[in-house]
JSON list of C-alpha atoms in Angstrom, two decimals:
[
{"chain": "A", "resi": 30, "resn": "UNK", "atom": "CA", "xyz": [0.01, -0.04, 0.05]},
{"chain": "A", "resi": 31, "resn": "UNK", "atom": "CA", "xyz": [1.11, 3.53, -0.67]},
{"chain": "A", "resi": 32, "resn": "UNK", "atom": "CA", "xyz": [1.70, 5.83, 2.29]},
{"chain": "A", "resi": 33, "resn": "UNK", "atom": "CA", "xyz": [-1.46, 7.76, 1.54]},
{"chain": "A", "resi": 34, "resn": "UNK", "atom": "CA", "xyz": [-3.60, 4.58, 1.53]},
{"chain": "A", "resi": 35, "resn": "UNK", "atom": "CA", "xyz": [-2.08, 3.48, 4.77]},
{"chain": "A", "resi": 36, "resn": "UNK", "atom": "CA", "xyz": [-2.82, 6.89, 6.32]},
{"chain": "A", "resi": 37, "resn": "UNK", "atom": "CA", "xyz": [-6.42, 6.62, 5.11]},
{"chain": "A", "resi": 38, "resn": "UNK", "atom": "CA", "xyz": [-6.63, 3.12, 6.62]},
{"chain": "A", "resi": 39, "resn": "UNK", "atom": "CA", "xyz": [-5.41, 4.55, 9.98]},
{"chain": "A", "resi": 40, "resn": "UNK", "atom": "CA", "xyz": [-8.11, 7.25, 9.91]},
{"chain": "A", "resi": 41, "resn": "UNK", "atom": "CA", "xyz": [-10.75, 4.59, 9.04]},
{"chain": "A", "resi": 42, "resn": "UNK", "atom": "CA", "xyz": [-9.61, 2.33, 11.90]},
{"chain": "A", "resi": 43, "resn": "UNK", "atom": "CA", "xyz": [-9.70, 5.11, 14.41]},
{"chain": "A", "resi": 44, "resn": "UNK", "atom": "CA", "xyz": [-13.08, 6.33, 13.18]},
{"chain": "A", "resi": 45, "resn": "UNK", "atom": "CA", "xyz": [-14.46, 2.85, 13.41]},
{"chain": "A", "resi": 46, "resn": "UNK", "atom": "CA", "xyz": [-13.07, 2.44, 16.93]},
{"chain": "A", "resi": 47, "resn": "UNK", "atom": "CA", "xyz": [-14.63, 5.73, 18.00]},
{"chain": "A", "resi": 48, "resn": "UNK", "atom": "CA", "xyz": [-17.91, 4.95, 16.30]},
{"chain": "A", "resi": 49, "resn": "UNK", "atom": "CA", "xyz": [-18.13, 1.54, 17.94]},
{"chain": "A", "resi": 50, "resn": "UNK", "atom": "CA", "xyz": [-18.82, 3.32, 21.29]},
{"chain": "A", "resi": 51, "resn": "UNK", "atom": "CA", "xyz": [-22.32, 3.90, 19.92]},
{"chain": "A", "resi": 52, "resn": "UNK", "atom": "CA", "xyz": [-22.86, 0.08, 20.21]},
{"chain": "A", "resi": 53, "resn": "UNK", "atom": "CA", "xyz": [-20.93, -0.69, 23.41]},
{"chain": "A", "resi": 54, "resn": "UNK", "atom": "CA", "xyz": [-19.59, 1.02, 26.44]},
{"chain": "A", "resi": 55, "resn": "UNK", "atom": "CA", "xyz": [-16.37, -0.08, 28.17]},
{"chain": "A", "resi": 56, "resn": "UNK", "atom": "CA", "xyz": [-17.79, 0.95, 31.57]},
{"chain": "A", "resi": 57, "resn": "UNK", "atom": "CA", "xyz": [-20.99, -1.10, 31.05]},
{"chain": "A", "resi": 58, "resn": "UNK", "atom": "CA", "xyz": [-19.01, -4.10, 29.84]},
{"chain": "A", "resi": 59, "resn": "UNK", "atom": "CA", "xyz": [-16.84, -3.97, 32.99]},
{"chain": "A", "resi": 60, "resn": "UNK", "atom": "CA", "xyz": [-19.73, -3.45, 35.45]},
{"chain": "A", "resi": 61, "resn": "UNK", "atom": "CA", "xyz": [-21.90, -6.16, 33.89]},
{"chain": "A", "resi": 62, "resn": "UNK", "atom": "CA", "xyz": [-19.26, -8.63, 32.78]},
{"chain": "A", "resi": 63, "resn": "UNK", "atom": "CA", "xyz": [-17.02, -8.82, 35.89]},
{"chain": "A", "resi": 64, "resn": "UNK", "atom": "CA", "xyz": [-18.91, -10.57, 38.71]},
{"chain": "A", "resi": 65, "resn": "UNK", "atom": "CA", "xyz": [-17.81, -12.08, 41.97]},
{"chain": "A", "resi": 66, "resn": "UNK", "atom": "CA", "xyz": [-17.69, -15.47, 40.26]},
{"chain": "A", "resi": 67, "resn": "UNK", "atom": "CA", "xyz": [-14.96, -14.27, 37.77]},
{"chain": "A", "resi": 68, "resn": "UNK", "atom": "CA", "xyz": [-11.59, -15.57, 38.76]},
{"chain": "A", "resi": 69, "resn": "UNK", "atom": "CA", "xyz": [-9.30, -12.58, 39.84]},
{"chain": "A", "resi": 70, "resn": "UNK", "atom": "CA", "xyz": [-6.71, -13.35, 37.20]},
{"chain": "A", "resi": 71, "resn": "UNK", "atom": "CA", "xyz": [-9.12, -13.39, 34.35]},
{"chain": "A", "resi": 72, "resn": "UNK", "atom": "CA", "xyz": [-10.93, -10.30, 35.73]},
{"chain": "A", "resi": 73, "resn": "UNK", "atom": "CA", "xyz": [-7.68, -8.43, 35.66]},
{"chain": "A", "resi": 74, "resn": "UNK", "atom": "CA", "xyz": [-6.86, -9.60, 32.11]},
{"chain": "A", "resi": 75, "resn": "UNK", "atom": "CA", "xyz": [-10.35, -8.66, 30.87]},
{"chain": "A", "resi": 76, "resn": "UNK", "atom": "CA", "xyz": [-10.17, -5.19, 32.52]},
{"chain": "A", "resi": 77, "resn": "UNK", "atom": "CA", "xyz": [-6.80, -4.42, 30.95]},
{"chain": "A", "resi": 78, "resn": "UNK", "atom": "CA", "xyz": [-7.95, -5.39, 27.56]},
{"chain": "A", "resi": 79, "resn": "UNK", "atom": "CA", "xyz": [-11.29, -3.52, 27.72]},
{"chain": "A", "resi": 80, "resn": "UNK", "atom": "CA", "xyz": [-9.41, -0.54, 29.18]},
{"chain": "A", "resi": 81, "resn": "UNK", "atom": "CA", "xyz": [-6.85, -0.63, 26.25]},
{"chain": "A", "resi": 82, "resn": "UNK", "atom": "CA", "xyz": [-9.51, -0.93, 23.53]},
{"chain": "A", "resi": 83, "resn": "UNK", "atom": "CA", "xyz": [-11.65, 1.83, 25.22]},
{"chain": "A", "resi": 84, "resn": "UNK", "atom": "CA", "xyz": [-8.57, 4.10, 25.29]},
{"chain": "A", "resi": 85, "resn": "UNK", "atom": "CA", "xyz": [-7.93, 3.36, 21.53]},
{"chain": "A", "resi": 86, "resn": "UNK", "atom": "CA", "xyz": [-11.57, 4.27, 20.93]},
{"chain": "A", "resi": 87, "resn": "UNK", "atom": "CA", "xyz": [-11.20, 7.63, 22.71]},
{"chain": "A", "resi": 88, "resn": "UNK", "atom": "CA", "xyz": [-13.36, 6.63, 25.59]},
{"chain": "A", "resi": 89, "resn": "UNK", "atom": "CA", "xyz": [-12.81, 9.05, 28.62]},
{"chain": "A", "resi": 90, "resn": "UNK", "atom": "CA", "xyz": [-9.84, 7.53, 30.45]},
{"chain": "A", "resi": 91, "resn": "UNK", "atom": "CA", "xyz": [-10.81, 9.10, 33.93]},
{"chain": "A", "resi": 92, "resn": "UNK", "atom": "CA", "xyz": [-14.09, 7.08, 33.85]},
{"chain": "A", "resi": 93, "resn": "UNK", "atom": "CA", "xyz": [-12.10, 3.88, 33.38]},
{"chain": "A", "resi": 94, "resn": "UNK", "atom": "CA", "xyz": [-9.67, 4.84, 36.08]},
{"chain": "A", "resi": 95, "resn": "UNK", "atom": "CA", "xyz": [-12.52, 5.40, 38.59]},
{"chain": "A", "resi": 96, "resn": "UNK", "atom": "CA", "xyz": [-13.98, 2.03, 37.53]},
{"chain": "A", "resi": 97, "resn": "UNK", "atom": "CA", "xyz": [-10.60, 0.38, 38.29]},
{"chain": "A", "resi": 98, "resn": "UNK", "atom": "CA", "xyz": [-10.86, 1.68, 41.88]},
{"chain": "A", "resi": 99, "resn": "UNK", "atom": "CA", "xyz": [-14.47, 0.65, 42.32]},
{"chain": "A", "resi": 100, "resn": "UNK", "atom": "CA", "xyz": [-13.93, -2.83, 40.97]},
{"chain": "A", "resi": 101, "resn": "UNK", "atom": "CA", "xyz": [-10.46, -3.76, 42.33]},
{"chain": "A", "resi": 102, "resn": "UNK", "atom": "CA", "xyz": [-9.54, -1.28, 45.10]},
{"chain": "A", "resi": 103, "resn": "UNK", "atom": "CA", "xyz": [-6.68, 1.20, 45.19]},
{"chain": "A", "resi": 104, "resn": "UNK", "atom": "CA", "xyz": [-3.44, -0.91, 44.87]},
{"chain": "A", "resi": 105, "resn": "UNK", "atom": "CA", "xyz": [-4.59, -3.47, 42.35]},
{"chain": "A", "resi": 106, "resn": "UNK", "atom": "CA", "xyz": [-6.87, -0.98, 40.55]},
{"chain": "A", "resi": 107, "resn": "UNK", "atom": "CA", "xyz": [-3.99, 1.46, 40.04]},
{"chain": "A", "resi": 108, "resn": "UNK", "atom": "CA", "xyz": [-1.76, -1.34, 38.65]},
{"chain": "A", "resi": 109, "resn": "UNK", "atom": "CA", "xyz": [-4.40, -2.54, 36.23]},
{"chain": "A", "resi": 110, "resn": "UNK", "atom": "CA", "xyz": [-5.36, 1.05, 35.17]},
{"chain": "A", "resi": 111, "resn": "UNK", "atom": "CA", "xyz": [-1.76, 1.87, 34.43]},
{"chain": "A", "resi": 112, "resn": "UNK", "atom": "CA", "xyz": [-1.36, -1.44, 32.52]},
{"chain": "A", "resi": 113, "resn": "UNK", "atom": "CA", "xyz": [-4.51, -0.76, 30.44]},
{"chain": "A", "resi": 114, "resn": "UNK", "atom": "CA", "xyz": [-3.50, 2.76, 29.78]},
{"chain": "A", "resi": 115, "resn": "UNK", "atom": "CA", "xyz": [-0.03, 1.73, 28.66]},
{"chain": "A", "resi": 116, "resn": "UNK", "atom": "CA", "xyz": [-1.36, -1.10, 26.45]},
{"chain": "A", "resi": 117, "resn": "UNK", "atom": "CA", "xyz": [-3.85, 1.28, 24.79]},
{"chain": "A", "resi": 118, "resn": "UNK", "atom": "CA", "xyz": [-1.14, 3.80, 24.15]},
{"chain": "A", "resi": 119, "resn": "UNK", "atom": "CA", "xyz": [1.15, 1.08, 22.69]},
{"chain": "A", "resi": 120, "resn": "UNK", "atom": "CA", "xyz": [-1.63, -0.09, 20.34]},
{"chain": "A", "resi": 121, "resn": "UNK", "atom": "CA", "xyz": [-2.09, 3.51, 19.16]},
{"chain": "A", "resi": 122, "resn": "UNK", "atom": "CA", "xyz": [1.61, 3.99, 18.80]},
{"chain": "A", "resi": 123, "resn": "UNK", "atom": "CA", "xyz": [1.90, 0.76, 16.73]},
{"chain": "A", "resi": 124, "resn": "UNK", "atom": "CA", "xyz": [-0.95, 1.79, 14.44]},
{"chain": "A", "resi": 125, "resn": "UNK", "atom": "CA", "xyz": [0.44, 5.32, 13.98]},
{"chain": "A", "resi": 126, "resn": "UNK", "atom": "CA", "xyz": [4.01, 4.08, 13.37]},
{"chain": "A", "resi": 127, "resn": "UNK", "atom": "CA", "xyz": [2.92, 1.41, 10.83]},
{"chain": "A", "resi": 128, "resn": "UNK", "atom": "CA", "xyz": [0.27, 3.33, 8.90]},
{"chain": "A", "resi": 129, "resn": "UNK", "atom": "CA", "xyz": [0.84, 7.06, 9.35]},
{"chain": "A", "resi": 130, "resn": "UNK", "atom": "CA", "xyz": [4.50, 7.96, 9.87]},
{"chain": "A", "resi": 131, "resn": "UNK", "atom": "CA", "xyz": [5.72, 7.66, 6.29]},
{"chain": "A", "resi": 132, "resn": "UNK", "atom": "CA", "xyz": [2.80, 9.52, 4.85]},
{"chain": "A", "resi": 133, "resn": "UNK", "atom": "CA", "xyz": [3.23, 12.39, 7.24]},
{"chain": "A", "resi": 134, "resn": "UNK", "atom": "CA", "xyz": [6.97, 12.76, 6.90]},
{"chain": "A", "resi": 135, "resn": "UNK", "atom": "CA", "xyz": [6.71, 15.44, 4.21]},
{"chain": "A", "resi": 136, "resn": "UNK", "atom": "CA", "xyz": [4.67, 17.57, 6.61]},
{"chain": "A", "resi": 137, "resn": "UNK", "atom": "CA", "xyz": [7.47, 17.55, 9.17]},
{"chain": "A", "resi": 138, "resn": "UNK", "atom": "CA", "xyz": [9.60, 19.92, 7.19]},
{"chain": "A", "resi": 139, "resn": "UNK", "atom": "CA", "xyz": [7.97, 22.98, 8.72]},
{"chain": "A", "resi": 140, "resn": "UNK", "atom": "CA", "xyz": [10.02, 24.76, 11.38]},
{"chain": "A", "resi": 141, "resn": "UNK", "atom": "CA", "xyz": [7.67, 24.05, 14.35]},
{"chain": "A", "resi": 142, "resn": "UNK", "atom": "CA", "xyz": [6.87, 20.46, 13.39]},
{"chain": "A", "resi": 143, "resn": "UNK", "atom": "CA", "xyz": [10.46, 19.70, 12.54]},
{"chain": "A", "resi": 144, "resn": "UNK", "atom": "CA", "xyz": [11.52, 21.02, 15.97]},
{"chain": "A", "resi": 145, "resn": "UNK", "atom": "CA", "xyz": [8.91, 18.86, 17.66]},
{"chain": "A", "resi": 146, "resn": "UNK", "atom": "CA", "xyz": [9.98, 15.81, 15.72]},
{"chain": "A", "resi": 147, "resn": "UNK", "atom": "CA", "xyz": [13.60, 16.39, 16.58]},
{"chain": "A", "resi": 148, "resn": "UNK", "atom": "CA", "xyz": [12.89, 16.88, 20.31]},
{"chain": "A", "resi": 149, "resn": "UNK", "atom": "CA", "xyz": [10.76, 13.69, 20.44]},
{"chain": "A", "resi": 150, "resn": "UNK", "atom": "CA", "xyz": [13.36, 11.68, 18.50]},
{"chain": "A", "resi": 151, "resn": "UNK", "atom": "CA", "xyz": [16.45, 12.86, 20.48]},
{"chain": "A", "resi": 152, "resn": "UNK", "atom": "CA", "xyz": [14.85, 12.96, 23.91]},
{"chain": "A", "resi": 153, "resn": "UNK", "atom": "CA", "xyz": [12.10, 10.39, 23.55]},
{"chain": "A", "resi": 154, "resn": "UNK", "atom": "CA", "xyz": [11.66, 9.22, 27.13]},
{"chain": "A", "resi": 155, "resn": "UNK", "atom": "CA", "xyz": [11.95, 12.70, 28.68]},
{"chain": "A", "resi": 156, "resn": "UNK", "atom": "CA", "xyz": [9.67, 14.36, 26.16]},
{"chain": "A", "resi": 157, "resn": "UNK", "atom": "CA", "xyz": [6.93, 11.74, 26.37]},
{"chain": "A", "resi": 158, "resn": "UNK", "atom": "CA", "xyz": [7.19, 11.62, 30.22]},
{"chain": "A", "resi": 159, "resn": "UNK", "atom": "CA", "xyz": [6.76, 15.38, 30.51]},
{"chain": "A", "resi": 160, "resn": "UNK", "atom": "CA", "xyz": [3.81, 15.34, 28.02]},
{"chain": "A", "resi": 161, "resn": "UNK", "atom": "CA", "xyz": [2.14, 12.58, 30.18]},
{"chain": "A", "resi": 162, "resn": "UNK", "atom": "CA", "xyz": [2.68, 14.38, 33.44]},
{"chain": "A", "resi": 163, "resn": "UNK", "atom": "CA", "xyz": [1.61, 17.88, 32.38]},
{"chain": "A", "resi": 164, "resn": "UNK", "atom": "CA", "xyz": [-2.19, 18.23, 32.67]},
{"chain": "A", "resi": 165, "resn": "UNK", "atom": "CA", "xyz": [-4.26, 19.28, 29.63]},
{"chain": "A", "resi": 166, "resn": "UNK", "atom": "CA", "xyz": [-2.19, 17.47, 26.96]},
{"chain": "A", "resi": 167, "resn": "UNK", "atom": "CA", "xyz": [-4.64, 15.14, 25.08]},
{"chain": "A", "resi": 168, "resn": "UNK", "atom": "CA", "xyz": [-3.65, 11.54, 25.65]},
{"chain": "A", "resi": 169, "resn": "UNK", "atom": "CA", "xyz": [-4.26, 10.34, 22.03]},
{"chain": "A", "resi": 170, "resn": "UNK", "atom": "CA", "xyz": [-2.28, 13.28, 20.66]},
{"chain": "A", "resi": 171, "resn": "UNK", "atom": "CA", "xyz": [0.78, 12.26, 22.52]},
{"chain": "A", "resi": 172, "resn": "UNK", "atom": "CA", "xyz": [0.39, 8.65, 21.26]},
{"chain": "A", "resi": 173, "resn": "UNK", "atom": "CA", "xyz": [0.36, 9.68, 17.54]},
{"chain": "A", "resi": 174, "resn": "UNK", "atom": "CA", "xyz": [2.81, 12.55, 17.83]},
{"chain": "A", "resi": 175, "resn": "UNK", "atom": "CA", "xyz": [5.30, 10.00, 19.28]},
{"chain": "A", "resi": 176, "resn": "UNK", "atom": "CA", "xyz": [4.36, 7.38, 16.69]},
{"chain": "A", "resi": 177, "resn": "UNK", "atom": "CA", "xyz": [4.92, 9.90, 13.82]},
{"chain": "A", "resi": 178, "resn": "UNK", "atom": "CA", "xyz": [8.30, 10.82, 15.20]},
{"chain": "A", "resi": 179, "resn": "UNK", "atom": "CA", "xyz": [11.43, 8.73, 15.83]},
{"chain": "A", "resi": 180, "resn": "UNK", "atom": "CA", "xyz": [10.67, 7.83, 19.52]},
{"chain": "A", "resi": 181, "resn": "UNK", "atom": "CA", "xyz": [11.65, 4.21, 20.33]},
{"chain": "A", "resi": 182, "resn": "UNK", "atom": "CA", "xyz": [8.86, 1.96, 21.46]},
{"chain": "A", "resi": 183, "resn": "UNK", "atom": "CA", "xyz": [10.58, 1.04, 24.74]},
{"chain": "A", "resi": 184, "resn": "UNK", "atom": "CA", "xyz": [11.13, 4.73, 25.60]},
{"chain": "A", "resi": 185, "resn": "UNK", "atom": "CA", "xyz": [7.54, 5.54, 24.81]},
{"chain": "A", "resi": 186, "resn": "UNK", "atom": "CA", "xyz": [6.20, 2.58, 26.85]},
{"chain": "A", "resi": 187, "resn": "UNK", "atom": "CA", "xyz": [8.24, 3.30, 29.91]},
{"chain": "A", "resi": 188, "resn": "UNK", "atom": "CA", "xyz": [7.58, 7.04, 29.86]},
{"chain": "A", "resi": 189, "resn": "UNK", "atom": "CA", "xyz": [3.90, 6.46, 29.40]},
{"chain": "A", "resi": 190, "resn": "UNK", "atom": "CA", "xyz": [3.68, 3.91, 32.39]},
{"chain": "A", "resi": 191, "resn": "UNK", "atom": "CA", "xyz": [5.48, 6.35, 34.69]},
{"chain": "A", "resi": 192, "resn": "UNK", "atom": "CA", "xyz": [3.96, 9.61, 33.41]},
{"chain": "A", "resi": 193, "resn": "UNK", "atom": "CA", "xyz": [0.27, 8.62, 33.90]},
{"chain": "A", "resi": 194, "resn": "UNK", "atom": "CA", "xyz": [0.79, 7.41, 37.52]},
{"chain": "A", "resi": 195, "resn": "UNK", "atom": "CA", "xyz": [-0.04, 10.67, 39.34]},
{"chain": "A", "resi": 196, "resn": "UNK", "atom": "CA", "xyz": [-3.30, 11.46, 37.49]},
{"chain": "A", "resi": 197, "resn": "UNK", "atom": "CA", "xyz": [-4.35, 7.87, 37.37]},
{"chain": "A", "resi": 198, "resn": "UNK", "atom": "CA", "xyz": [-3.78, 7.38, 41.09]},
{"chain": "A", "resi": 199, "resn": "UNK", "atom": "CA", "xyz": [-6.08, 10.33, 41.94]},
{"chain": "A", "resi": 200, "resn": "UNK", "atom": "CA", "xyz": [-9.06, 8.80, 39.99]},
{"chain": "A", "resi": 201, "resn": "UNK", "atom": "CA", "xyz": [-8.43, 5.21, 41.09]},
{"chain": "A", "resi": 202, "resn": "UNK", "atom": "CA", "xyz": [-8.28, 6.17, 44.81]},
{"chain": "A", "resi": 203, "resn": "UNK", "atom": "CA", "xyz": [-11.47, 8.25, 44.33]},
{"chain": "A", "resi": 204, "resn": "UNK", "atom": "CA", "xyz": [-13.26, 5.24, 43.00]},
{"chain": "A", "resi": 205, "resn": "UNK", "atom": "CA", "xyz": [-11.82, 2.90, 45.63]},
{"chain": "A", "resi": 206, "resn": "UNK", "atom": "CA", "xyz": [-12.95, 5.20, 48.44]},
{"chain": "A", "resi": 207, "resn": "UNK", "atom": "CA", "xyz": [-16.20, 6.49, 46.98]},
{"chain": "A", "resi": 208, "resn": "UNK", "atom": "CA", "xyz": [-18.22, 4.49, 49.61]},
{"chain": "A", "resi": 209, "resn": "UNK", "atom": "CA", "xyz": [-16.56, 6.61, 52.31]},
{"chain": "A", "resi": 210, "resn": "UNK", "atom": "CA", "xyz": [-16.79, 10.17, 51.04]},
{"chain": "A", "resi": 211, "resn": "UNK", "atom": "CA", "xyz": [-15.53, 11.64, 54.31]},
{"chain": "A", "resi": 212, "resn": "UNK", "atom": "CA", "xyz": [-12.42, 9.45, 54.48]},
{"chain": "A", "resi": 213, "resn": "UNK", "atom": "CA", "xyz": [-8.95, 11.15, 54.07]},
{"chain": "A", "resi": 214, "resn": "UNK", "atom": "CA", "xyz": [-8.18, 8.97, 50.98]},
{"chain": "A", "resi": 215, "resn": "UNK", "atom": "CA", "xyz": [-11.36, 10.14, 49.20]},
{"chain": "A", "resi": 216, "resn": "UNK", "atom": "CA", "xyz": [-10.87, 13.80, 50.18]},
{"chain": "A", "resi": 217, "resn": "UNK", "atom": "CA", "xyz": [-7.19, 13.74, 49.04]},
{"chain": "A", "resi": 218, "resn": "UNK", "atom": "CA", "xyz": [-8.08, 12.10, 45.77]},
{"chain": "A", "resi": 219, "resn": "UNK", "atom": "CA", "xyz": [-10.77, 14.70, 45.12]},
{"chain": "A", "resi": 220, "resn": "UNK", "atom": "CA", "xyz": [-8.32, 17.38, 45.96]},
{"chain": "A", "resi": 221, "resn": "UNK", "atom": "CA", "xyz": [-5.88, 15.86, 43.49]},
{"chain": "A", "resi": 222, "resn": "UNK", "atom": "CA", "xyz": [-8.49, 15.81, 40.67]},
{"chain": "A", "resi": 223, "resn": "UNK", "atom": "CA", "xyz": [-9.39, 19.44, 41.44]},
{"chain": "A", "resi": 224, "resn": "UNK", "atom": "CA", "xyz": [-5.68, 20.31, 41.29]},
{"chain": "A", "resi": 225, "resn": "UNK", "atom": "CA", "xyz": [-5.32, 18.53, 38.01]},
{"chain": "A", "resi": 226, "resn": "UNK", "atom": "CA", "xyz": [-8.32, 20.37, 36.58]},
{"chain": "A", "resi": 227, "resn": "UNK", "atom": "CA", "xyz": [-6.95, 23.71, 37.62]},
{"chain": "A", "resi": 228, "resn": "UNK", "atom": "CA", "xyz": [-3.56, 22.95, 36.17]},
{"chain": "A", "resi": 229, "resn": "UNK", "atom": "CA", "xyz": [-5.20, 21.85, 32.92]},
{"chain": "A", "resi": 230, "resn": "UNK", "atom": "CA", "xyz": [-7.16, 25.13, 32.68]},
{"chain": "A", "resi": 231, "resn": "UNK", "atom": "CA", "xyz": [-3.99, 27.16, 33.40]},
{"chain": "A", "resi": 232, "resn": "UNK", "atom": "CA", "xyz": [-1.96, 25.22, 30.82]},
{"chain": "A", "resi": 233, "resn": "UNK", "atom": "CA", "xyz": [-4.65, 25.67, 28.18]},
{"chain": "A", "resi": 234, "resn": "UNK", "atom": "CA", "xyz": [-4.84, 29.39, 28.97]},
{"chain": "A", "resi": 235, "resn": "UNK", "atom": "CA", "xyz": [-1.07, 29.82, 28.72]},
{"chain": "A", "resi": 236, "resn": "UNK", "atom": "CA", "xyz": [-1.02, 27.79, 25.49]},
{"chain": "A", "resi": 237, "resn": "UNK", "atom": "CA", "xyz": [-3.70, 30.04, 24.04]},
{"chain": "A", "resi": 238, "resn": "UNK", "atom": "CA", "xyz": [-1.75, 33.14, 24.99]},
{"chain": "A", "resi": 239, "resn": "UNK", "atom": "CA", "xyz": [1.40, 31.84, 23.40]},
{"chain": "A", "resi": 240, "resn": "UNK", "atom": "CA", "xyz": [-0.44, 31.01, 20.17]},
{"chain": "A", "resi": 241, "resn": "UNK", "atom": "CA", "xyz": [-2.24, 34.34, 20.14]},
{"chain": "A", "resi": 242, "resn": "UNK", "atom": "CA", "xyz": [0.89, 36.35, 20.93]},
{"chain": "A", "resi": 243, "resn": "UNK", "atom": "CA", "xyz": [2.23, 38.48, 18.01]},
{"chain": "A", "resi": 244, "resn": "UNK", "atom": "CA", "xyz": [5.46, 37.34, 16.40]},
{"chain": "A", "resi": 245, "resn": "UNK", "atom": "CA", "xyz": [8.51, 39.51, 15.92]},
{"chain": "A", "resi": 246, "resn": "UNK", "atom": "CA", "xyz": [7.80, 39.65, 12.17]},
{"chain": "A", "resi": 247, "resn": "UNK", "atom": "CA", "xyz": [4.15, 40.70, 12.69]},
{"chain": "A", "resi": 248, "resn": "UNK", "atom": "CA", "xyz": [5.13, 43.43, 15.19]},
{"chain": "A", "resi": 249, "resn": "UNK", "atom": "CA", "xyz": [7.73, 44.77, 12.77]}
]
């Protein structure tokens, strides 16, 4: 297949994945499919797979993180949520690297995109880790930006697993302690989510100011 055909196939796959949410809901599958009779090992495997597919289909990740806490508790839920998040990111990375990178290479010649590509390629782990930690950066965007650049898979995987820990922990603990809304764990998790929201708004506001700021050429 030509690069343009592969890129079209990538877009079609992602559109089909997103459209499939009209027919099924990861949260509903988890709540109805995982019962007390399900062996713990298989419950964990099913959860990670559903989480990964839901992430690939652009299902809201915080909802799945809360579900991890409700279904498995804080320690195990956090481990499974991070595993599902990482697997979903790796699936998106693999699709982007296989189907979209070559087709988009000509567009990376612009100054800004070339600088981003060079940064991701030369400092893969650090760049992906910072993009995961900083609130407000869309999760799928990081997946495909890394896939279209020269980031190594192992650097991408490790940076993702570590970078999502803080935000994931806040939502998982909230789900695990939701039955005790006055407990310190629940209050701290809610405080963490509020802080993440505030940081997201601030980062979006700063990014908008940077984009809207006049350049030296325009001022001159």
